[in-house]
Coordinates of C-alpha atoms in Angstrom, one line a residue:
Chain A
M1 CA -5.9 -18.6 -79.8
A2 CA -4.5 -16.7 -82.5
Q3 CA -2.3 -18.0 -85.2
I4 CA 0.8 -18.3 -85.5
L5 CA 2.9 -16.1 -88.0
K6 CA 6.5 -18.2 -88.1
G7 CA 9.8 -16.8 -90.0
A8 CA 10.2 -20.5 -90.1
P9 CA 8.1 -21.9 -93.8
V10 CA 7.9 -17.9 -94.5
V11 CA 12.7 -18.4 -94.4
A12 CA 12.5 -21.8 -96.2
A13 CA 9.6 -20.6 -99.1
M14 CA 12.2 -18.1 -99.9
N15 CA 15.2 -20.7 -99.1
E16 CA 13.9 -22.4 -102.5
A17 CA 13.0 -19.8 -105.0
N18 CA 16.2 -18.6 -104.1
A19 CA 18.2 -21.0 -104.6
A20 CA 16.2 -21.8 -107.3
R21 CA 17.3 -19.0 -109.4
C22 CA 20.4 -18.4 -108.4
A23 CA 21.1 -22.4 -109.8
A24 CA 19.7 -20.6 -113.3
L25 CA 21.8 -17.6 -113.4
K26 CA 24.8 -20.1 -112.6
E27 CA 23.9 -22.0 -115.7
K28 CA 24.9 -18.4 -117.2
G29 CA 27.7 -18.6 -116.4
I30 CA 26.3 -15.7 -113.0
V31 CA 27.6 -16.6 -108.8
P32 CA 25.3 -14.3 -107.4
T33 CA 27.8 -13.0 -104.9
L34 CA 27.4 -10.5 -101.7
A35 CA 31.0 -8.2 -100.1
V36 CA 30.0 -7.4 -96.6
V37 CA 32.4 -4.8 -95.5
R38 CA 32.6 -4.9 -91.4
V39 CA 34.7 -2.3 -89.4
G40 CA 36.3 -3.8 -85.2
A41 CA 34.7 -7.2 -84.4
R42 CA 31.8 -6.2 -82.5
E43 CA 29.9 -8.5 -81.1
D44 CA 26.7 -8.3 -82.9
D45 CA 27.9 -7.9 -86.5
I46 CA 29.5 -11.3 -86.8
S47 CA 26.6 -13.1 -85.0
Y48 CA 24.5 -11.9 -87.9
E49 CA 27.4 -12.0 -90.5
K50 CA 27.7 -15.5 -89.6
G51 CA 23.5 -16.3 -90.5
I52 CA 24.2 -14.5 -93.4
V53 CA 26.8 -17.0 -94.6
T54 CA 25.3 -19.5 -94.2
R55 CA 21.5 -18.7 -95.8
C56 CA 24.1 -17.7 -98.4
G57 CA 25.7 -20.8 -98.2
K58 CA 22.6 -22.6 -98.4
V59 CA 21.4 -20.7 -101.4
G60 CA 24.1 -20.9 -103.7
V61 CA 25.1 -16.8 -103.6
E62 CA 29.0 -16.2 -102.9
V63 CA 30.3 -14.0 -99.8
R64 CA 32.5 -12.3 -99.8
Q65 CA 34.0 -11.1 -96.6
F66 CA 35.9 -8.0 -95.6
H67 CA 36.8 -7.3 -93.1
L68 CA 38.2 -4.3 -92.2
A69 CA 40.6 -3.4 -88.9
E70 CA 39.3 -0.7 -85.9
D71 CA 41.8 1.4 -87.2
V72 CA 40.6 1.8 -89.9
T73 CA 40.8 5.0 -92.1
Q74 CA 37.0 6.8 -93.7
E75 CA 39.1 7.0 -96.3
E76 CA 40.4 3.0 -96.4
L77 CA 37.0 2.5 -95.8
L78 CA 35.5 4.3 -98.5
D79 CA 37.7 3.1 -101.1
V80 CA 37.1 -0.7 -100.2
I81 CA 33.3 0.5 -101.1
R82 CA 34.4 1.8 -104.5
Q83 CA 36.6 -1.4 -105.4
I84 CA 33.6 -3.2 -104.5
N85 CA 31.1 -0.4 -106.7
G86 CA 33.7 -1.0 -109.8
D87 CA 33.8 -4.7 -109.7
A88 CA 31.1 -6.1 -112.0
S89 CA 31.1 -9.6 -109.7
V90 CA 30.3 -8.0 -106.8
H91 CA 26.4 -8.0 -106.7
G92 CA 25.3 -6.6 -103.1
C93 CA 27.3 -4.4 -100.4
L94 CA 26.5 -4.8 -96.5
I95 CA 27.8 -2.9 -94.8
F96 CA 27.4 -3.5 -90.5
R97 CA 26.2 -0.6 -88.9
P98 CA 26.5 1.7 -86.9
L99 CA 30.2 2.0 -88.1
P100 CA 32.3 3.7 -85.0
K101 CA 31.7 7.5 -84.6
R102 CA 35.2 9.1 -86.0
F103 CA 33.2 7.8 -89.6
D104 CA 31.2 9.7 -91.8
D105 CA 28.1 7.6 -91.9
R106 CA 26.1 9.8 -94.2
R107 CA 29.5 9.5 -96.9
V108 CA 29.8 5.9 -96.7
Q109 CA 26.2 6.1 -97.2
E110 CA 26.3 7.5 -100.2
A111 CA 29.4 6.7 -101.4
L112 CA 27.6 2.7 -102.8
A113 CA 26.5 2.2 -106.0
P114 CA 22.4 2.9 -105.5
E115 CA 22.3 -0.5 -107.4
K116 CA 24.2 -2.7 -104.7
D117 CA 22.8 -1.2 -101.8
V118 CA 21.0 -4.5 -100.6
D119 CA 20.5 -3.3 -97.6
G120 CA 19.2 -0.3 -98.3
I121 CA 20.8 2.3 -96.8
T122 CA 21.2 4.8 -99.6
D123 CA 19.3 7.8 -101.2
G124 CA 18.7 6.0 -104.2
S125 CA 17.0 3.3 -102.1
M126 CA 15.4 5.5 -100.4
A127 CA 13.6 7.3 -102.8
G128 CA 13.0 3.7 -104.9
V129 CA 10.5 2.7 -101.7
F130 CA 9.2 6.5 -101.8
T131 CA 8.1 6.8 -104.7
N132 CA 7.8 2.5 -105.8
M133 CA 10.2 2.6 -109.1
P134 CA 13.1 0.0 -108.9
I135 CA 16.0 2.2 -107.4
G136 CA 18.2 0.3 -104.9
Y137 CA 16.6 -1.5 -102.6
P138 CA 14.0 -1.5 -99.1
P139 CA 15.2 -1.8 -96.3
C140 CA 15.1 -5.5 -95.1
T141 CA 13.2 -5.6 -91.6
A142 CA 10.4 -3.7 -93.3
Q143 CA 10.2 -5.8 -96.5
A144 CA 10.3 -8.6 -94.3
C145 CA 7.7 -7.6 -92.4
L146 CA 5.1 -7.6 -96.1
E147 CA 7.6 -10.5 -96.7
I148 CA 5.2 -12.8 -94.1
L149 CA 1.5 -11.2 -94.3
K150 CA 2.0 -12.6 -98.7
Y151 CA 3.3 -15.5 -97.6
Y152 CA 0.7 -16.2 -94.7
N153 CA -2.4 -14.4 -98.1
V154 CA -2.9 -11.8 -95.7
P155 CA -5.1 -9.5 -97.4
L156 CA -3.8 -5.7 -97.7
S157 CA -6.0 -3.5 -100.3
G158 CA -8.5 -1.8 -98.6
K159 CA -6.8 -2.7 -95.7
R160 CA -6.5 -0.8 -92.2
A161 CA -2.8 -0.4 -91.5
V162 CA -1.3 0.9 -89.6
V163 CA 2.5 1.1 -88.5
V164 CA 4.1 2.4 -85.0
G165 CA 7.4 4.1 -84.9
R166 CA 8.7 6.0 -87.7
S167 CA 12.5 4.9 -88.2
L168 CA 14.2 4.9 -91.7
V169 CA 15.3 1.1 -91.1
V170 CA 11.8 0.0 -90.5
G171 CA 8.8 2.2 -90.1
K172 CA 8.9 4.7 -92.5
P173 CA 9.7 1.6 -95.7
A174 CA 6.9 -0.8 -94.2
A175 CA 4.1 2.0 -94.8
M176 CA 5.0 2.6 -98.3
M177 CA 5.1 -1.2 -98.9
L178 CA 1.6 -1.1 -96.7
D179 CA 0.4 1.5 -99.4
R180 CA 2.1 -0.1 -102.5
E181 CA 0.1 -2.4 -101.9
N182 CA -3.0 -0.7 -101.9
A183 CA -4.0 -0.4 -97.7
T184 CA -4.6 2.8 -96.3
V185 CA -1.4 3.3 -94.1
T186 CA -1.6 5.4 -90.4
L187 CA 2.2 5.8 -89.4
C188 CA 2.7 6.6 -85.5
N189 CA 4.5 8.6 -84.0
S190 CA 5.5 8.8 -80.4
R191 CA 3.3 12.1 -79.8
T192 CA 0.1 9.9 -81.1
Q193 CA -2.7 10.4 -79.2
D194 CA -4.4 7.9 -77.9
L195 CA -2.4 5.2 -80.0
P196 CA -5.1 1.7 -77.9
A197 CA -7.5 3.6 -79.9
L198 CA -5.9 4.3 -83.3
C199 CA -3.8 0.1 -83.0
R200 CA -7.5 -0.9 -82.7
E201 CA -8.3 0.8 -85.9
A202 CA -5.6 -2.0 -87.8
D203 CA -7.0 -4.3 -89.6
V204 CA -2.9 -5.2 -89.7
L205 CA -1.1 -3.7 -87.2
V206 CA 2.8 -3.8 -87.5
V207 CA 4.3 -2.6 -84.2
A208 CA 8.6 -1.2 -84.3
M209 CA 8.7 0.9 -81.3
G210 CA 11.7 -0.1 -79.9
R211 CA 9.7 -0.8 -76.5
R212 CA 9.2 -4.1 -74.3
G213 CA 6.7 -5.2 -73.8
A214 CA 3.9 -1.6 -75.4
I215 CA 1.4 -3.0 -77.5
G216 CA -1.2 -4.7 -75.4
A217 CA -4.0 -6.1 -75.2
D218 CA -5.7 -2.5 -74.9
C219 CA -4.4 -2.1 -78.3
L220 CA -5.4 -4.7 -79.9
R221 CA -8.9 -6.4 -81.7
E222 CA -10.7 -9.9 -83.2
G223 CA -9.4 -10.1 -86.0
Q224 CA -6.2 -8.5 -86.3
V225 CA -3.7 -9.2 -87.9
V226 CA -0.2 -8.4 -85.1
V227 CA 3.6 -8.2 -86.7
D228 CA 5.7 -7.6 -84.2
V229 CA 9.4 -6.0 -84.9
G230 CA 11.4 -5.4 -81.6
I231 CA 13.3 -7.3 -80.3
H232 CA 14.1 -7.2 -76.9
V233 CA 15.5 -9.1 -73.7
N234 CA 13.4 -9.1 -70.7
E235 CA 14.6 -9.9 -67.3
E236 CA 14.3 -13.1 -67.1
G237 CA 17.0 -13.7 -70.3
K238 CA 14.2 -14.1 -73.3
L239 CA 13.7 -13.1 -76.7
C240 CA 10.5 -11.0 -76.4
G241 CA 8.9 -8.1 -79.1
D242 CA 7.2 -4.8 -78.2
V243 CA 4.2 -6.9 -78.8
R244 CA 2.8 -8.2 -75.3
F245 CA 2.1 -12.5 -77.3
D246 CA 0.5 -13.3 -73.7
E247 CA -1.5 -10.8 -74.5
A248 CA -2.0 -10.4 -77.7
E249 CA -2.4 -13.9 -78.6
P250 CA -6.0 -15.0 -77.1
I251 CA -7.4 -11.7 -79.2
V252 CA -5.9 -11.3 -82.4
E253 CA -6.5 -13.5 -85.7
A254 CA -2.7 -13.7 -86.1
V255 CA 0.6 -12.7 -84.3
T256 CA 4.0 -12.8 -85.9
P257 CA 5.9 -14.6 -82.5
V258 CA 9.6 -13.2 -81.2
P259 CA 11.8 -14.8 -81.6
G260 CA 10.8 -17.4 -84.6
G261 CA 8.8 -14.3 -86.4
V262 CA 9.6 -11.0 -88.6
G263 CA 13.7 -11.1 -88.1
T264 CA 14.7 -14.6 -89.1
V265 CA 13.0 -13.5 -92.5
T266 CA 15.5 -10.0 -93.0
T267 CA 17.9 -12.4 -94.0
S268 CA 16.1 -14.2 -96.4
V269 CA 15.5 -11.0 -98.0
L270 CA 19.2 -9.7 -98.1
V271 CA 20.1 -12.4 -100.2
G272 CA 17.1 -12.0 -103.0
H273 CA 18.1 -8.9 -103.0
V274 CA 21.5 -9.5 -104.3
V275 CA 19.7 -12.3 -106.0
D276 CA 17.8 -9.7 -107.8
A277 CA 20.7 -7.7 -108.7
A278 CA 22.8 -10.3 -109.3
S279 CA 19.5 -10.7 -112.3
A280 CA 19.2 -7.4 -112.9
Q281 CA 23.8 -7.0 -113.6
Chain B
M1 CA -19.8 29.7 -90.1
A2 CA -15.5 28.3 -91.3
Q3 CA -12.2 30.5 -91.6
I4 CA -11.8 31.2 -95.0
L5 CA -8.1 30.1 -95.5
K6 CA -6.4 32.1 -98.3
G7 CA -3.4 32.3 -99.6
A8 CA -2.8 35.7 -100.8
P9 CA -1.3 36.6 -97.2
V10 CA 0.6 33.2 -97.0
V11 CA 1.6 34.4 -100.2
A12 CA 2.2 38.5 -98.8
A13 CA 4.7 36.7 -96.0
M14 CA 6.4 34.8 -98.3
N15 CA 6.8 37.2 -100.6
E16 CA 8.5 39.9 -97.9
A17 CA 10.2 37.5 -95.9
N18 CA 12.5 36.0 -99.8
A19 CA 12.7 39.2 -100.9
A20 CA 14.6 40.9 -97.4
R21 CA 16.5 36.8 -97.9
C22 CA 17.2 38.0 -101.4
A23 CA 18.4 41.2 -100.8
A24 CA 20.2 40.1 -98.2
L25 CA 22.7 38.0 -100.8
K26 CA 22.8 40.5 -103.1
E27 CA 24.6 42.5 -100.4
K28 CA 27.1 39.8 -101.4
G29 CA 26.7 40.2 -104.7
I30 CA 25.0 37.5 -104.4
V31 CA 21.9 36.9 -107.1
P32 CA 19.5 34.3 -106.7
T33 CA 18.8 33.2 -109.7
L34 CA 16.4 30.7 -111.2
A35 CA 16.4 28.7 -114.7
V36 CA 12.8 28.1 -116.8
V37 CA 13.1 25.3 -118.8
R38 CA 10.2 25.1 -121.5
V39 CA 10.2 22.4 -124.8
G40 CA 7.6 24.4 -127.0
A41 CA 4.2 26.6 -126.2
R42 CA 1.6 24.6 -124.2
E43 CA -0.7 27.5 -123.1
D44 CA -0.4 26.1 -120.0
D45 CA 2.9 26.5 -119.3
I46 CA 3.2 29.9 -120.6
S47 CA 1.0 31.1 -117.8
Y48 CA 2.9 29.2 -115.4
E49 CA 5.7 30.8 -116.5
K50 CA 4.5 34.7 -116.2
G51 CA 3.8 34.3 -112.8
I52 CA 6.9 32.3 -111.4
V53 CA 8.4 35.8 -113.6
T54 CA 6.0 38.3 -112.1
R55 CA 6.3 36.5 -108.5
C56 CA 10.4 36.2 -109.0
G57 CA 10.7 39.9 -109.8
K58 CA 8.8 41.5 -107.1
V59 CA 11.5 39.7 -104.7
G60 CA 14.8 39.6 -106.7
V61 CA 14.9 36.2 -107.8
E62 CA 16.2 36.6 -111.0
V63 CA 14.8 34.6 -114.5
R64 CA 16.7 33.4 -117.0
Q65 CA 14.5 31.3 -119.1
F66 CA 15.4 28.2 -121.5
H67 CA 12.8 28.6 -124.3
L68 CA 13.7 24.9 -126.7
A69 CA 11.3 24.3 -129.8
E70 CA 8.9 21.7 -129.7
D71 CA 11.4 19.1 -132.0
V72 CA 14.7 20.0 -129.8
T73 CA 15.7 16.3 -129.4
Q74 CA 16.5 14.9 -126.3
E75 CA 19.9 15.2 -126.1
E76 CA 19.8 19.1 -126.8
L77 CA 17.7 19.3 -124.1
L78 CA 19.7 17.2 -121.8
D79 CA 22.7 19.7 -122.6
V80 CA 20.8 22.6 -121.9
I81 CA 20.5 20.4 -118.2
R82 CA 23.6 20.1 -117.9
Q83 CA 24.9 23.4 -119.1
I84 CA 22.7 24.5 -115.9
N85 CA 24.1 22.1 -113.6
G86 CA 27.2 23.6 -114.7
D87 CA 26.2 27.2 -114.2
A88 CA 27.1 28.5 -111.0
S89 CA 26.1 31.8 -111.2
V90 CA 21.8 29.6 -111.3
H91 CA 20.7 28.1 -108.3
G92 CA 17.7 26.5 -109.6
C93 CA 15.9 25.0 -112.2
L94 CA 11.8 24.4 -112.6
I95 CA 11.5 21.7 -115.7
F96 CA 8.3 22.8 -117.2
R97 CA 6.9 19.1 -117.7
P98 CA 4.8 16.5 -118.0
L99 CA 6.9 16.9 -121.7
P100 CA 6.1 16.0 -124.4
K101 CA 5.8 12.1 -124.6
R102 CA 9.1 11.0 -127.7
F103 CA 11.0 12.2 -124.7
D104 CA 12.6 9.9 -121.2
D105 CA 10.7 12.2 -118.8
R106 CA 12.6 9.5 -116.7
R107 CA 16.1 11.0 -117.5
V108 CA 15.3 14.2 -117.7
Q109 CA 14.6 14.2 -114.6
E110 CA 17.4 12.5 -113.7
A111 CA 19.7 15.4 -115.5
L112 CA 19.2 17.7 -112.9
A113 CA 21.5 17.6 -110.1
P114 CA 19.2 17.4 -106.6
E115 CA 20.6 21.0 -105.3
K116 CA 19.3 22.4 -108.3
D117 CA 15.9 21.0 -108.0
V118 CA 13.2 23.2 -106.6
D119 CA 10.7 21.9 -108.1
G120 CA 11.1 18.6 -105.8
I121 CA 11.6 16.1 -109.8
T122 CA 14.7 14.4 -108.5
D123 CA 15.3 10.6 -106.5
G124 CA 17.5 13.1 -104.7
S125 CA 14.2 15.0 -103.6
M126 CA 12.0 12.2 -103.3
A127 CA 14.5 10.8 -100.4
G128 CA 15.0 13.9 -99.6
V129 CA 11.5 14.2 -98.1
F130 CA 10.7 10.6 -97.7
T131 CA 14.2 10.7 -94.6
N132 CA 13.7 14.7 -94.0
M133 CA 17.7 14.8 -94.9
P134 CA 18.4 17.9 -96.7
I135 CA 18.5 16.4 -100.0
G136 CA 16.7 18.4 -102.5
Y137 CA 13.4 20.2 -102.2
P138 CA 9.8 18.9 -102.0
P139 CA 7.5 19.5 -104.6
C140 CA 6.3 22.8 -104.5
T141 CA 2.4 22.0 -104.2
A142 CA 3.0 19.1 -101.1
Q143 CA 4.6 22.2 -98.9
A144 CA 2.6 25.1 -99.9
C145 CA -0.2 23.0 -98.1
L146 CA 2.5 22.9 -95.4
E147 CA 3.1 26.6 -95.6
I148 CA -0.8 28.0 -95.4
L149 CA -1.6 25.1 -91.7
K150 CA 2.1 27.4 -90.9
Y151 CA 1.0 30.1 -91.3
Y152 CA -2.7 30.1 -89.9
N153 CA -1.0 28.3 -86.7
V154 CA -2.8 24.7 -86.9
P155 CA -1.3 22.6 -84.1
L156 CA -0.3 19.2 -86.2
S157 CA 1.6 18.1 -83.9
G158 CA 0.2 14.7 -81.7
K159 CA -3.5 15.7 -84.1
R160 CA -4.7 13.1 -86.8
A161 CA -3.4 14.4 -90.6
V162 CA -5.8 12.1 -92.9
V163 CA -4.5 13.5 -96.7
V164 CA -7.3 11.7 -99.9
G165 CA -4.8 11.0 -103.0
R166 CA -0.8 9.2 -102.7
S167 CA 0.7 11.1 -106.3
L168 CA 4.6 12.0 -105.7
V169 CA 3.8 15.6 -106.2
V170 CA 1.0 16.2 -103.2
G171 CA -0.3 13.1 -100.9
K172 CA 2.7 11.0 -100.3
P173 CA 5.3 14.3 -100.1
A174 CA 2.1 15.6 -98.1
A175 CA 1.8 12.9 -95.8
M176 CA 5.6 12.9 -95.2
M177 CA 6.1 16.3 -94.5
L178 CA 2.7 16.1 -92.1
D179 CA 4.9 13.5 -90.4
R180 CA 7.7 15.3 -89.8
E181 CA 5.2 18.1 -88.0
N182 CA 4.4 15.4 -85.8
A183 CA 1.2 14.8 -86.8
T184 CA 0.1 11.0 -86.9
V185 CA -0.8 10.2 -90.6
T186 CA -3.5 8.7 -92.7
L187 CA -2.9 7.9 -96.8
C188 CA -5.1 6.7 -98.3
N189 CA -6.0 5.5 -101.8
S190 CA -8.9 4.9 -104.4
R191 CA -9.2 1.5 -102.2
T192 CA -9.9 2.9 -99.5
Q193 CA -13.2 1.4 -97.5
D194 CA -15.1 4.0 -96.1
L195 CA -13.5 7.4 -97.1
P196 CA -16.1 9.7 -95.9
A197 CA -15.8 8.1 -92.1
L198 CA -12.1 8.2 -92.2
C199 CA -12.1 11.8 -93.6
R200 CA -14.4 12.3 -90.3
E201 CA -11.1 11.0 -88.0
A202 CA -8.8 14.2 -89.2
D203 CA -8.4 17.0 -87.5
V204 CA -6.1 18.5 -90.5
L205 CA -7.8 17.2 -94.5
V206 CA -5.5 17.2 -97.0
V207 CA -7.8 16.2 -100.7
A208 CA -5.1 15.8 -103.2
M209 CA -7.7 13.2 -105.1
G210 CA -8.2 15.3 -108.8
R211 CA -11.9 14.8 -109.0
R212 CA -13.8 17.6 -109.2
G213 CA -16.4 18.4 -105.9
A214 CA -15.3 14.3 -103.8
I215 CA -15.2 15.6 -100.9
G216 CA -18.6 15.7 -99.4
A217 CA -20.2 16.7 -95.9
D218 CA -20.9 13.5 -95.2
C219 CA -16.3 13.2 -95.2
L220 CA -16.7 16.3 -92.4
R221 CA -17.0 17.1 -89.2
E222 CA -16.9 19.9 -86.9
G223 CA -13.5 21.3 -86.0
Q224 CA -11.4 20.4 -89.0
V225 CA -9.9 22.2 -90.6
V226 CA -9.4 20.9 -94.6
V227 CA -6.4 22.0 -97.4
D228 CA -8.0 21.6 -100.8
V229 CA -5.3 21.3 -103.0
G230 CA -7.3 20.6 -106.4
I231 CA -8.8 22.7 -109.2
H232 CA -10.7 21.7 -112.1
V233 CA -13.2 24.2 -113.8
N234 CA -17.3 23.5 -113.6
E235 CA -20.0 23.4 -116.0
E236 CA -20.5 26.9 -115.7
G237 CA -17.4 27.1 -116.2
K238 CA -15.9 28.9 -112.6
L239 CA -12.6 27.1 -110.8
C240 CA -13.0 24.3 -108.2
G241 CA -11.5 21.8 -105.9
D242 CA -12.0 18.4 -104.9
V243 CA -14.0 19.5 -102.1
R244 CA -17.4 21.3 -102.1
F245 CA -17.2 24.6 -100.2
D246 CA -20.4 25.3 -100.1
E247 CA -20.6 21.9 -98.4
A248 CA -17.4 22.4 -95.5
E249 CA -17.9 26.1 -95.2
P250 CA -21.0 25.5 -93.0
I251 CA -19.6 23.1 -91.0
V252 CA -15.3 23.1 -90.7
E253 CA -13.9 25.3 -88.7
A254 CA -11.3 26.3 -91.9
V255 CA -10.8 26.1 -95.1
T256 CA -8.9 26.7 -98.1
P257 CA -10.6 28.2 -101.4
V258 CA -9.9 27.0 -104.6
P259 CA -9.3 29.3 -106.6
G260 CA -6.5 31.5 -103.3
G261 CA -5.7 28.9 -102.0
V262 CA -2.6 25.9 -102.4
G263 CA -2.3 27.0 -106.0
T264 CA -2.0 30.4 -104.6
V265 CA 0.6 29.5 -102.8
T266 CA 3.2 27.4 -104.8
T267 CA 4.9 29.8 -106.8
S268 CA 6.1 31.9 -103.8
V269 CA 7.6 28.3 -102.4
L270 CA 9.2 27.5 -105.7
V271 CA 10.9 30.9 -105.5
G272 CA 12.0 29.9 -102.2
H273 CA 13.6 27.2 -103.2
V274 CA 15.3 29.4 -105.2
V275 CA 16.7 31.3 -102.2
D276 CA 17.4 28.2 -100.6
A277 CA 19.5 27.5 -103.0
A278 CA 21.1 30.4 -103.8
S279 CA 21.8 30.7 -99.7
A280 CA 23.5 27.0 -99.4
Q281 CA 25.6 27.4 -102.9

């Protein structure tokens, strides 16, 4: 019977800390402010935006919404980003992506000032996460994995961490952040041979493959802490992760649930970055 | 009896390729040109510079030497870098480091345009090596490890690679470059538990600890390819590496020697970056 590493108490603790920091900044006349930039009206974006607005409201971060028409030009979008860069009263900026295909995503990413890149999309943020220097901010989902591990006091220094999946939004930055905590980190990919054996070597297993139920009992052993970043809808319409939870739960020491795990923490990480950015600027 | 992965044939092949590419560029009126910036007259720097000038001369890369007095100010140094950034006839720039302590190393690093950063010191180069995008250039020593492995056709895809040491000039970028080749990479650090057992898991072992003779027979098994990045002087005044060569050689499948291994390839990587930069600009 594994400990279930729920996101909710992590979120509660982060909200409390963020709210206190917000209040302290407001006493100095600084209102931590996040700009969100949305092109068109994708359902996913709208729902994520709602979550952000709610979470920000709770801790005292102001949100400025830039809603651009579906047919906005690249130049108009870049103008909005430049305006945000130049506005000292805005501390962080989230651009909903993926953008429609006609945009040059790379140019959009690079238009944003790294010090306002609270979502970790710029080269500055990538350099920061790789070098462990205070440049930009790490991608929120990767940091959410670490926030959960830290909240539940999971030992990392000297431990074996295995990260399955090497995307730039989760796997690779999570690997760097685990290394920063002095874990010995192995980064797996689709060519990895005998993935189950490798996973069993992990004290901490971070699964960010984006494949539903890819990790089961054969990949697990007792004593492990498992962080499941995947989020999928199964045949019955229920949310589930990359890890077969019902197989993991009787074996491992602790596991994050899906839903209610990593995903719930991501927005609080974003909000925390805005407060960090407001403190720094 | 291991195969000795000497640097010399790697260098010869790289020189040949670089010379051919230089000749082709010259036909288009482009002379690949490297600026070297040296503050003061440290013996190490002068000797490295000599090596660079010789290697560049052999393949047809022009070198412009900026020798600044020991008492040059930070602003004067930054002016030289800005001048190099703005000079379209200079394609790459190497700044000898470490700089004297009174300099703000970070500001100097960041003053250099990433597209001329052939030595991999800027945030742009760090982001490039982390994201596998064509921004800047990887640190030369890290790439030298990969050049040796590629020259000797060492299989990497799906193989276990273990990197011991996580510096930003060797270990971490080497880990990223091995990942790029689809190896399953483990990055070890000083807190790693049971390092010998972990090293024995490696098909390819890259040792960049900076500790003389730290890796011996207990860390090795047959079938491994070992890349030794260390360079030290022993009690008898002889050069040696992080790996105890006499212990490795009877056990492993292949090993780089010290001297005559990774170190010899580094300058050719630098020269190759200058040619790349000249081709790109």
